[in-house]
Amino acid sequence: MAVLRAAGMPERLRDFVSGSPTPLDGRGFVYVLSTREAPEMLKIGYTDRDPLTRAKEINSATGVIIPWGVRGAWTVAQARRVEAEVHALLADYRVRSDREFFHMPFAEAARIIEQYATAARG
């Protein structure tokens, strides 16, 4: 199952069933979520759909008692790759190595993501 997850199969299956396939160039969004109660605890991820839809999915999960809100989103090609590279750039702020949570000011995360996204676009 881990191999299927790493290959993005759950997302691809969900996209197929919902009728919204991933663009061929991997275009999507790198997004930053946070809560009002913990504004420096950031969830940085990617989606090939609308970031607000992704936030609603996360908030509907069992155990989420404080809703996450979208603080920023950047449109990029190869969103999965860009997300992984941004995570590597922010490794010093990562809360756990197996999760996409970072403890840092939003402005700093946004600056780094914007610089990387701009460089990746050429």
N, CA, C and O atoms as a GROMACS GRO file, in nm:
protein
  488
    1MET      N    1   0.082  -0.120   0.000
    1MET     CA    2   0.000   0.000   0.000
    1MET      C    3   0.087   0.126   0.000
    1MET      O    4   0.051   0.226  -0.062
    2ALA      N    5   0.202   0.121   0.070
    2ALA     CA    6   0.289   0.238   0.075
    2ALA      C    7   0.340   0.274  -0.065
    2ALA      O    8   0.354   0.392  -0.097
    3VAL      N    9   0.367   0.174  -0.146
    3VAL     CA   10   0.414   0.200  -0.283
    3VAL      C   11   0.304   0.268  -0.364
    3VAL      O   12   0.332   0.360  -0.441
    4LEU      N   13   0.180   0.223  -0.346
    4LEU     CA   14   0.068   0.286  -0.417
    4LEU      C   15   0.049   0.430  -0.372
    4LEU      O   16   0.023   0.518  -0.454
    5ARG      N   17   0.063   0.454  -0.242
    5ARG     CA   18   0.050   0.591  -0.190
    5ARG      C   19   0.160   0.680  -0.247
    5ARG      O   20   0.134   0.792  -0.291
    6ALA      N   21   0.284   0.628  -0.246
    6ALA     CA   22   0.397   0.707  -0.296
    6ALA      C   23   0.379   0.742  -0.444
    6ALA      O   24   0.425   0.847  -0.489
    7ALA      N   25   0.314   0.655  -0.518
    7ALA     CA   26   0.291   0.680  -0.661
    7ALA      C   27   0.169   0.770  -0.685
    7ALA      O   28   0.138   0.804  -0.799
    8GLY      N   29   0.101   0.807  -0.577
    8GLY     CA   30  -0.014   0.896  -0.590
    8GLY      C   31  -0.141   0.826  -0.634
    8GLY      O   32  -0.234   0.892  -0.682
    9MET      N   33  -0.147   0.695  -0.618
    9MET     CA   34  -0.263   0.620  -0.666
    9MET      C   35  -0.394   0.658  -0.596
    9MET      O   36  -0.496   0.669  -0.664
   10PRO      N   37  -0.396   0.678  -0.464
   10PRO     CA   38  -0.524   0.716  -0.403
   10PRO      C   39  -0.581   0.845  -0.462
   10PRO      O   40  -0.702   0.855  -0.486
   11GLU      N   41  -0.494   0.944  -0.485
   11GLU     CA   42  -0.540   1.070  -0.543
   11GLU      C   43  -0.588   1.050  -0.686
   11GLU      O   44  -0.690   1.106  -0.726
   12ARG      N   45  -0.514   0.971  -0.763
   12ARG     CA   46  -0.552   0.947  -0.903
   12ARG      C   47  -0.687   0.876  -0.911
   12ARG      O   48  -0.770   0.908  -0.996
   13LEU      N   49  -0.708   0.778  -0.822
   13LEU     CA   50  -0.835   0.706  -0.821
   13LEU      C   51  -0.949   0.801  -0.784
   13LEU      O   52  -1.055   0.798  -0.846
   14ARG      N   53  -0.927   0.884  -0.682
   14ARG     CA   54  -1.028   0.982  -0.642
   14ARG      C   55  -1.058   1.078  -0.758
   14ARG      O   56  -1.174   1.110  -0.784
   15ASP      N   57  -0.954   1.123  -0.828
   15ASP     CA   58  -0.974   1.213  -0.941
   15ASP      C   59  -1.052   1.144  -1.052
   15ASP      O   60  -1.140   1.205  -1.114
   16PHE      N   61  -1.020   1.018  -1.078
   16PHE     CA   62  -1.091   0.943  -1.182
   16PHE      C   63  -1.239   0.931  -1.148
   16PHE      O   64  -1.325   0.953  -1.233
   17VAL      N   65  -1.267   0.894  -1.024
   17VAL     CA   66  -1.406   0.876  -0.982
   17VAL      C   67  -1.482   1.009  -0.985
   17VAL      O   68  -1.599   1.012  -1.023
   18SER      N   69  -1.415   1.117  -0.945
   18SER     CA   70  -1.482   1.248  -0.941
   18SER      C   71  -1.490   1.314  -1.079
   18SER      O   72  -1.564   1.410  -1.098
   19GLY      N   73  -1.415   1.261  -1.175
   19GLY     CA   74  -1.418   1.318  -1.310
   19GLY      C   75  -1.331   1.440  -1.328
   19GLY      O   76  -1.347   1.513  -1.426
   20SER      N   77  -1.236   1.466  -1.234
   20SER     CA   78  -1.147   1.581  -1.249
   20SER      C   79  -1.003   1.532  -1.254
   20SER      O   80  -0.934   1.534  -1.152
   21PRO      N   81  -0.956   1.489  -1.371
   21PRO     CA   82  -0.821   1.433  -1.382
   21PRO      C   83  -0.712   1.537  -1.361
   21PRO      O   84  -0.732   1.656  -1.383
   22THR      N   85  -0.596   1.489  -1.319
   22THR     CA   86  -0.479   1.573  -1.301
   22THR      C   87  -0.426   1.618  -1.437
   22THR      O   88  -0.417   1.536  -1.528
   23PRO      N   89  -0.392   1.745  -1.453
   23PRO     CA   90  -0.332   1.790  -1.579
   23PRO      C   91  -0.204   1.711  -1.608
   23PRO      O   92  -0.134   1.670  -1.516
   24LEU      N   93  -0.174   1.691  -1.736
   24LEU     CA   94  -0.058   1.611  -1.775
   24LEU      C   95   0.074   1.670  -1.728
   24LEU      O   96   0.168   1.595  -1.702
   25ASP      N   97   0.084   1.802  -1.716
   25ASP     CA   98   0.209   1.862  -1.671
   25ASP      C   99   0.223   1.865  -1.520
   25ASP      O  100   0.318   1.922  -1.466
   26GLY      N  101   0.128   1.804  -1.450
   26GLY     CA  102   0.134   1.802  -1.304
   26GLY      C  103   0.098   1.934  -1.241
   26GLY      O  104   0.121   1.955  -1.122
   27ARG      N  105   0.040   2.025  -1.320
   27ARG     CA  106   0.006   2.158  -1.269
   27ARG      C  107  -0.089   2.146  -1.151
   27ARG      O  108  -0.182   2.065  -1.151
   28GLY      N  109  -0.065   2.227  -1.052
   28GLY     CA  110  -0.149   2.226  -0.934
   28GLY      C  111  -0.111   2.342  -0.845
   28GLY      O  112  -0.058   2.444  -0.891
   29PHE      N  113  -0.137   2.326  -0.718
   29PHE     CA  114  -0.110   2.432  -0.621
   29PHE      C  115  -0.023   2.378  -0.508
   29PHE      O  116  -0.041   2.265  -0.463
   30VAL      N  117   0.072   2.458  -0.464
   30VAL     CA  118   0.136   2.438  -0.335
   30VAL      C  119   0.064   2.535  -0.244
   30VAL      O  120   0.054   2.654  -0.273
   31TYR      N  121   0.013   2.484  -0.132
   31TYR     CA  122  -0.070   2.567  -0.044
   31TYR      C  123  -0.014   2.568   0.097
   31TYR      O  124   0.061   2.479   0.137
   32VAL      N  125  -0.053   2.670   0.172
   32VAL     CA  126  -0.020   2.681   0.314
   32VAL      C  127  -0.151   2.698   0.390
   32VAL      O  128  -0.230   2.788   0.360
   33LEU      N  129  -0.172   2.612   0.488
   33LEU     CA  130  -0.288   2.621   0.576
   33LEU      C  131  -0.240   2.651   0.717
   33LEU      O  132  -0.129   2.614   0.755
   34SER      N  133  -0.324   2.718   0.795
   34SER     CA  134  -0.298   2.736   0.938
   34SER      C  135  -0.432   2.757   1.008
   34SER      O  136  -0.537   2.764   0.944
   35THR      N  137  -0.425   2.767   1.140
   35THR     CA  138  -0.545   2.795   1.219
   35THR      C  139  -0.527   2.931   1.287
   35THR      O  140  -0.414   2.978   1.303
   36ARG      N  141  -0.637   2.991   1.326
   36ARG     CA  142  -0.627   3.118   1.401
   36ARG      C  143  -0.558   3.096   1.535
   36ARG      O  144  -0.484   3.182   1.582
   37GLU      N  145  -0.583   2.981   1.595
   37GLU     CA  146  -0.531   2.952   1.729
   37GLU      C  147  -0.381   2.924   1.728
   37GLU      O  148  -0.314   2.948   1.828
   38ALA      N  149  -0.327   2.875   1.618
   38ALA     CA  150  -0.184   2.844   1.608
   38ALA      C  151  -0.134   2.892   1.472
   38ALA      O  152  -0.107   2.810   1.384
   39PRO      N  153  -0.122   3.024   1.453
   39PRO     CA  154  -0.089   3.077   1.321
   39PRO      C  155   0.049   3.040   1.268
   39PRO      O  156   0.074   3.051   1.148
   40GLU      N  157   0.139   2.996   1.356
   40GLU     CA  158   0.272   2.957   1.309
   40GLU      C  159   0.287   2.807   1.291
   40GLU      O  160   0.396   2.759   1.259
   41MET      N  161   0.180   2.731   1.312
   41MET     CA  162   0.181   2.588   1.281
   41MET      C  163   0.120   2.576   1.142
   41MET      O  164  -0.001   2.589   1.126
   42LEU      N  165   0.204   2.551   1.044
   42LEU     CA  166   0.161   2.553   0.905
   42LEU      C  167   0.156   2.412   0.847
   42LEU      O  168   0.242   2.329   0.874
   43LYS      N  169   0.056   2.387   0.768
   43LYS     CA  170   0.048   2.265   0.688
   43LYS      C  171   0.077   2.308   0.546
   43LYS      O  172   0.003   2.387   0.488
   44ILE      N  173   0.185   2.256   0.490
   44ILE     CA  174   0.226   2.293   0.354
   44ILE      C  175   0.214   2.168   0.268
   44ILE      O  176   0.282   2.068   0.292
   45GLY      N  177   0.129   2.176   0.168
   45GLY     CA  178   0.104   2.060   0.084
   45GLY      C  179   0.080   2.100  -0.060
   45GLY      O  180   0.104   2.214  -0.100
   46TYR      N  181   0.032   2.003  -0.138
   46TYR     CA  182  -0.001   2.031  -0.277
   46TYR      C  183  -0.136   1.969  -0.309
   46TYR      O  184  -0.180   1.874  -0.244
   47THR      N  185  -0.201   2.023  -0.408
   47THR     CA  186  -0.325   1.967  -0.459
   47THR      C  187  -0.336   2.003  -0.606
   47THR      O  188  -0.283   2.105  -0.650
   48ASP      N  189  -0.404   1.919  -0.681
   48ASP     CA  190  -0.428   1.952  -0.821
   48ASP      C  191  -0.570   2.006  -0.839
   48ASP      O  192  -0.619   2.023  -0.951
   49ARG      N  193  -0.634   2.033  -0.725
   49ARG     CA  194  -0.768   2.090  -0.725
   49ARG      C  195  -0.765   2.224  -0.653
   49ARG      O  196  -0.657   2.274  -0.620
   50ASP      N  197  -0.878   2.281  -0.630
   50ASP     CA  198  -0.886   2.409  -0.560
   50ASP      C  199  -0.839   2.393  -0.415
   50ASP      O  200  -0.885   2.303  -0.346
   51PRO      N  201  -0.748   2.479  -0.368
   51PRO     CA  202  -0.701   2.469  -0.229
   51PRO      C  203  -0.812   2.481  -0.125
   51PRO      O  204  -0.803   2.420  -0.018
   52LEU      N  205  -0.917   2.558  -0.153
   52LEU     CA  206  -1.029   2.567  -0.058
   52LEU      C  207  -1.100   2.432  -0.045
   52LEU      O  208  -1.143   2.394   0.064
   53THR      N  209  -1.114   2.361  -0.155
   53THR     CA  210  -1.173   2.227  -0.152
   53THR      C  211  -1.086   2.134  -0.070
   53THR      O  212  -1.137   2.055   0.009
   54ARG      N  213  -0.954   2.144  -0.088
   54ARG     CA  214  -0.862   2.060  -0.011
   54ARG      C  215  -0.873   2.091   0.138
   54ARG      O  216  -0.874   1.999   0.219
   55ALA      N  217  -0.882   2.218   0.175
   55ALA     CA  218  -0.896   2.255   0.316
   55ALA      C  219  -1.024   2.198   0.374
   55ALA      O  220  -1.024   2.150   0.487
   56LYS      N  221  -1.133   2.202   0.298
   56LYS     CA  222  -1.259   2.144   0.346
   56LYS      C  223  -1.246   1.994   0.369
   56LYS      O  224  -1.299   1.942   0.466
   57GLU      N  225  -1.174   1.925   0.280
   57GLU     CA  226  -1.152   1.782   0.298
   57GLU      C  227  -1.076   1.754   0.427
   57GLU      O  228  -1.112   1.666   0.504
   58ILE      N  229  -0.971   1.831   0.450
   58ILE     CA  230  -0.890   1.813   0.570
   58ILE      C  231  -0.974   1.840   0.694
   58ILE      O  232  -0.968   1.766   0.792
   59ASN      N  233  -1.052   1.947   0.690
   59ASN     CA  234  -1.134   1.984   0.806
   59ASN      C  235  -1.246   1.885   0.834
   59ASN      O  236  -1.295   1.879   0.947
   60SER      N  237  -1.286   1.808   0.735
   60SER     CA  238  -1.393   1.710   0.757
   60SER      C  239  -1.342   1.578   0.813
   60SER      O  240  -1.421   1.489   0.844
   61ALA      N  241  -1.211   1.564   0.826
   61ALA     CA  242  -1.153   1.440   0.879
   61ALA      C  243  -1.184   1.426   1.028
   61ALA      O  244  -1.194   1.524   1.101
   62THR      N  245  -1.197   1.303   1.070
   62THR     CA  246  -1.220   1.275   1.212
   62THR      C  247  -1.102   1.326   1.293
   62THR      O  248  -0.987   1.306   1.255
   63GLY      N  249  -1.129   1.392   1.402
   63GLY     CA  250  -1.024   1.439   1.492
   63GLY      C  251  -0.983   1.583   1.471
   63GLY      O  252  -0.910   1.637   1.553
   64VAL      N  253  -1.026   1.647   1.364
   64VAL     CA  254  -0.993   1.787   1.342
   64VAL      C  255  -1.094   1.872   1.418
   64VAL      O  256  -1.211   1.879   1.381
   65ILE      N  257  -1.047   1.935   1.526
   65ILE     CA  258  -1.138   2.014   1.608
   65ILE      C  259  -1.125   2.164   1.582
   65ILE      O  260  -1.217   2.240   1.611
   66ILE      N  261  -1.011   2.205   1.529
   66ILE     CA  262  -0.989   2.346   1.495
   66ILE      C  263  -0.970   2.352   1.344
   66ILE      O  264  -0.876   2.292   1.292
   67PRO      N  265  -1.056   2.424   1.273
   67PRO     CA  266  -1.048   2.423   1.127
   67PRO      C  267  -0.923   2.494   1.073
   67PRO      O  268  -0.877   2.594   1.127
   68TRP      N  269  -0.871   2.436   0.965
   68TRP     CA  270  -0.759   2.494   0.893
   68TRP      C  271  -0.814   2.589   0.787
   68TRP      O  272  -0.918   2.563   0.727
   69GLY      N  273  -0.744   2.699   0.766
   69GLY     CA  274  -0.780   2.794   0.661
   69GLY      C  275  -0.664   2.812   0.565
   69GLY      O  276  -0.548   2.799   0.604
   70VAL      N  277  -0.695   2.844   0.441
   70VAL     CA  278  -0.591   2.866   0.340
   70VAL      C  279  -0.529   3.003   0.364
   70VAL      O  280  -0.598   3.105   0.364
   71ARG      N  281  -0.398   3.004   0.385
   71ARG     CA  282  -0.324   3.130   0.402
   71ARG      C  283  -0.260   3.175   0.272
   71ARG      O  284  -0.244   3.294   0.249
   72GLY      N  285  -0.224   3.079   0.187
   72GLY     CA  286  -0.161   3.112   0.060
   72GLY      C  287  -0.162   2.992  -0.032
   72GLY      O  288  -0.169   2.878   0.013
   73ALA      N  289  -0.157   3.020  -0.163
   73ALA     CA  290  -0.151   2.913  -0.263
   73ALA      C  291  -0.079   2.966  -0.386
   73ALA      O  292  -0.101   3.079  -0.428
   74TRP      N  293   0.006   2.882  -0.443
   74TRP     CA  294   0.085   2.918  -0.560
   74TRP      C  295   0.060   2.814  -0.668
   74TRP      O  296   0.071   2.694  -0.643
   75THR      N  297   0.027   2.860  -0.789
   75THR     CA  298   0.008   2.770  -0.902
   75THR      C  299   0.145   2.735  -0.959
   75THR      O  300   0.225   2.824  -0.990
   76VAL      N  301   0.172   2.606  -0.973
   76VAL     CA  302   0.302   2.560  -1.024
   76VAL      C  303   0.281   2.438  -1.114
   76VAL      O  304   0.182   2.366  -1.100
   77ALA      N  305   0.375   2.416  -1.206
   77ALA     CA  306   0.380   2.290  -1.280
   77ALA      C  307   0.451   2.190  -1.190
   77ALA      O  308   0.532   2.229  -1.106
   78GLN      N  309   0.422   2.063  -1.207
   78GLN     CA  310   0.485   1.957  -1.127
   78GLN      C  311   0.469   1.985  -0.977
   78GLN      O  312   0.566   1.988  -0.902
   79ALA      N  313   0.345   2.005  -0.937
   79ALA     CA  314   0.314   2.045  -0.799
   79ALA      C  315   0.368   1.947  -0.696
   79ALA      O  316   0.416   1.989  -0.591
   80ARG      N  317   0.360   1.818  -0.722
   80ARG     CA  318   0.410   1.718  -0.626
   80ARG      C  319   0.561   1.734  -0.605
   80ARG      O  320   0.609   1.729  -0.492
   81ARG      N  321   0.635   1.755  -0.715
   81ARG     CA  322   0.780   1.773  -0.706
   81ARG      C  323   0.813   1.903  -0.633
   81ARG      O  324   0.901   1.905  -0.546
   82VAL      N  325   0.743   2.010  -0.667
   82VAL     CA  326   0.768   2.140  -0.602
   82VAL      C  327   0.740   2.129  -0.453
   82VAL      O  328   0.816   2.182  -0.372
   83GLU      N  329   0.631   2.061  -0.416
   83GLU     CA  330   0.600   2.043  -0.274
   83GLU      C  331   0.715   1.973  -0.203
   83GLU      O  332   0.758   2.017  -0.096
   84ALA      N  333   0.767   1.864  -0.261
   84ALA     CA  334   0.877   1.789  -0.198
   84ALA      C  335   1.001   1.877  -0.184
   84ALA      O  336   1.070   1.870  -0.082
   85GLU      N  337   1.030   1.958  -0.285
   85GLU     CA  338   1.148   2.044  -0.278
   85GLU      C  339   1.130   2.157  -0.177
   85GLU      O  340   1.226   2.195  -0.109
   86VAL      N  341   1.010   2.211  -0.167
   86VAL     CA  342   0.982   2.312  -0.065
   86VAL      C  343   0.995   2.251   0.074
   86VAL      O  344   1.052   2.312   0.164
   87HIS      N  345   0.944   2.129   0.092
   87HIS     CA  346   0.958   2.061   0.220
   87HIS      C  347   1.106   2.045   0.256
   87HIS      O  348   1.144   2.064   0.371
   88ALA      N  349   1.190   2.012   0.158
   88ALA     CA  350   1.334   1.998   0.184
   88ALA      C  351   1.394   2.133   0.224
   88ALA      O  352   1.478   2.138   0.315
   89LEU      N  353   1.353   2.240   0.158
   89LEU     CA  354   1.404   2.373   0.193
   89LEU      C  355   1.365   2.414   0.334
   89LEU      O  356   1.437   2.489   0.400
   90LEU      N  357   1.250   2.366   0.381
   90LEU     CA  358   1.198   2.405   0.512
   90LEU      C  359   1.223   2.298   0.619
   90LEU      O  360   1.160   2.301   0.724
   91ALA      N  361   1.313   2.206   0.592
   91ALA     CA  362   1.335   2.092   0.682
   91ALA      C  363   1.364   2.134   0.826
   91ALA      O  364   1.323   2.065   0.919
   92ASP      N  365   1.433   2.245   0.846
   92ASP     CA  366   1.466   2.289   0.982
   92ASP      C  367   1.342   2.326   1.063
   92ASP      O  368   1.347   2.330   1.186
   93TYR      N  369   1.232   2.354   0.997
   93TYR     CA  370   1.108   2.395   1.064
   93TYR      C  371   1.007   2.281   1.077
   93TYR      O  372   0.901   2.297   1.137
   94ARG      N  373   1.041   2.166   1.021
   94ARG     CA  374   0.945   2.054   1.017
   94ARG      C  375   0.920   2.000   1.157
   94ARG      O  376   1.014   1.983   1.235
   95VAL      N  377   0.794   1.974   1.188
   95VAL     CA  378   0.755   1.925   1.321
   95VAL      C  379   0.784   1.776   1.333
   95VAL      O  380   0.839   1.731   1.433
   96ARG      N  381   0.746   1.699   1.231
   96ARG     CA  382   0.773   1.555   1.225
   96ARG      C  383   0.813   1.520   1.083
   96ARG      O  384   0.759   1.574   0.987
   97SER      N  385   0.909   1.430   1.071
   97SER     CA  386   0.960   1.397   0.938
   97SER      C  387   0.858   1.328   0.849
   97SER      O  388   0.871   1.330   0.726
   98ASP      N  389   0.756   1.266   0.908
   98ASP     CA  390   0.658   1.192   0.828
   98ASP      C  391   0.528   1.271   0.804
   98ASP      O  392   0.431   1.216   0.752
   99ARG      N  393   0.526   1.398   0.840
   99ARG     CA  394   0.405   1.480   0.822
   99ARG      C  395   0.445   1.611   0.756
   99ARG      O  396   0.563   1.648   0.754
  100GLU      N  397   0.348   1.682   0.701
  100GLU     CA  398   0.379   1.807   0.632
  100GLU      C  399   0.342   1.929   0.715
  100GLU      O  400   0.282   2.024   0.665
  101PHE      N  401   0.381   1.926   0.843
  101PHE     CA  402   0.356   2.037   0.934
  101PHE      C  403   0.488   2.105   0.967
  101PHE      O  404   0.590   2.039   0.991
  102PHE      N  405   0.485   2.238   0.968
  102PHE     CA  406   0.605   2.319   0.991
  102PHE      C  407   0.571   2.427   1.092
  102PHE      O  408   0.464   2.488   1.085
  103HIS      N  409   0.662   2.450   1.186
  103HIS     CA  410   0.642   2.556   1.285
  103HIS      C  411   0.731   2.673   1.247
  103HIS      O  412   0.852   2.672   1.269
  104MET      N  413   0.668   2.775   1.189
  104MET     CA  414   0.742   2.892   1.142
  104MET      C  415   0.643   3.003   1.108
  104MET      O  416   0.524   2.977   1.090
  105PRO      N  417   0.691   3.127   1.099
  105PRO     CA  418   0.601   3.236   1.058
  105PRO      C  419   0.554   3.217   0.914
  105PRO      O  420   0.631   3.175   0.827
  106PHE      N  421   0.428   3.247   0.890
  106PHE     CA  422   0.373   3.235   0.755
  106PHE      C  423   0.452   3.320   0.655
  106PHE      O  424   0.480   3.274   0.545
  107ALA      N  425   0.487   3.442   0.694
  107ALA     CA  426   0.556   3.532   0.601
  107ALA      C  427   0.687   3.471   0.553
  107ALA      O  428   0.723   3.486   0.436
  108GLU      N  429   0.758   3.403   0.641
  108GLU     CA  430   0.885   3.339   0.602
  108GLU      C  431   0.859   3.222   0.507
  108GLU      O  432   0.928   3.208   0.406
  109ALA      N  433   0.760   3.140   0.537
  109ALA     CA  434   0.725   3.028   0.448
  109ALA      C  435   0.682   3.081   0.312
  109ALA      O  436   0.725   3.029   0.209
  110ALA      N  437   0.599   3.184   0.310
  110ALA     CA  438   0.550   3.241   0.184
  110ALA      C  439   0.665   3.297   0.102
  110ALA      O  440   0.668   3.281  -0.020
  111ARG      N  441   0.760   3.363   0.167
  111ARG     CA  442   0.875   3.420   0.096
  111ARG      C  443   0.955   3.309   0.028
  111ARG      O  444   0.992   3.321  -0.089
  112ILE      N  445   0.982   3.201   0.102
  112ILE     CA  446   1.061   3.090   0.047
  112ILE      C  447   0.986   3.020  -0.067
  112ILE      O  448   1.044   2.990  -0.170
  113ILE      N  449   0.857   2.996  -0.047
  113ILE     CA  450   0.778   2.930  -0.152
  113ILE      C  451   0.772   3.018  -0.276
  113ILE      O  452   0.788   2.969  -0.388
  114GLU      N  453   0.749   3.147  -0.258
  114GLU     CA  454   0.741   3.239  -0.371
  114GLU      C  455   0.872   3.243  -0.448
  114GLU      O  456   0.873   3.239  -0.571
  115GLN      N  457   0.985   3.250  -0.376
  115GLN     CA  458   1.116   3.250  -0.443
  115GLN      C  459   1.136   3.121  -0.522
  115GLN      O  460   1.180   3.125  -0.636
  116TYR      N  461   1.103   3.009  -0.461
  116TYR     CA  462   1.121   2.881  -0.528
  116TYR      C  463   1.027   2.870  -0.648
  116TYR      O  464   1.069   2.827  -0.756
  117ALA      N  465   0.901   2.907  -0.631
  117ALA     CA  466   0.804   2.897  -0.740
  117ALA      C  467   0.844   2.988  -0.856
  117ALA      O  468   0.829   2.949  -0.973
  118THR      N  469   0.893   3.106  -0.826
  118THR     CA  470   0.938   3.199  -0.931
  118THR      C  471   1.057   3.141  -1.006
  118THR      O  472   1.061   3.147  -1.129
  119ALA      N  473   1.154   3.086  -0.933
  119ALA     CA  474   1.271   3.026  -0.997
  119ALA      C  475   1.232   2.904  -1.081
  119ALA      O  476   1.288   2.882  -1.188
  120ALA      N  477   1.138   2.826  -1.032
  120ALA     CA  478   1.095   2.705  -1.104
  120ALA      C  479   1.022   2.741  -1.234
  120ALA      O  480   1.026   2.665  -1.330
  121ARG      N  481   0.957   2.858  -1.237
  121ARG     CA  482   0.887   2.900  -1.358
  121ARG      C  483   0.984   2.952  -1.464
  121ARG      O  484   0.949   2.965  -1.581
  122GLY      N  485   1.108   2.983  -1.420
  122GLY     CA  486   1.206   3.030  -1.517
  122GLY      C  487   1.227   3.172  -1.503
  122GLY      O  488   1.307   3.230  -1.576
   0.00000   0.00000   0.00000
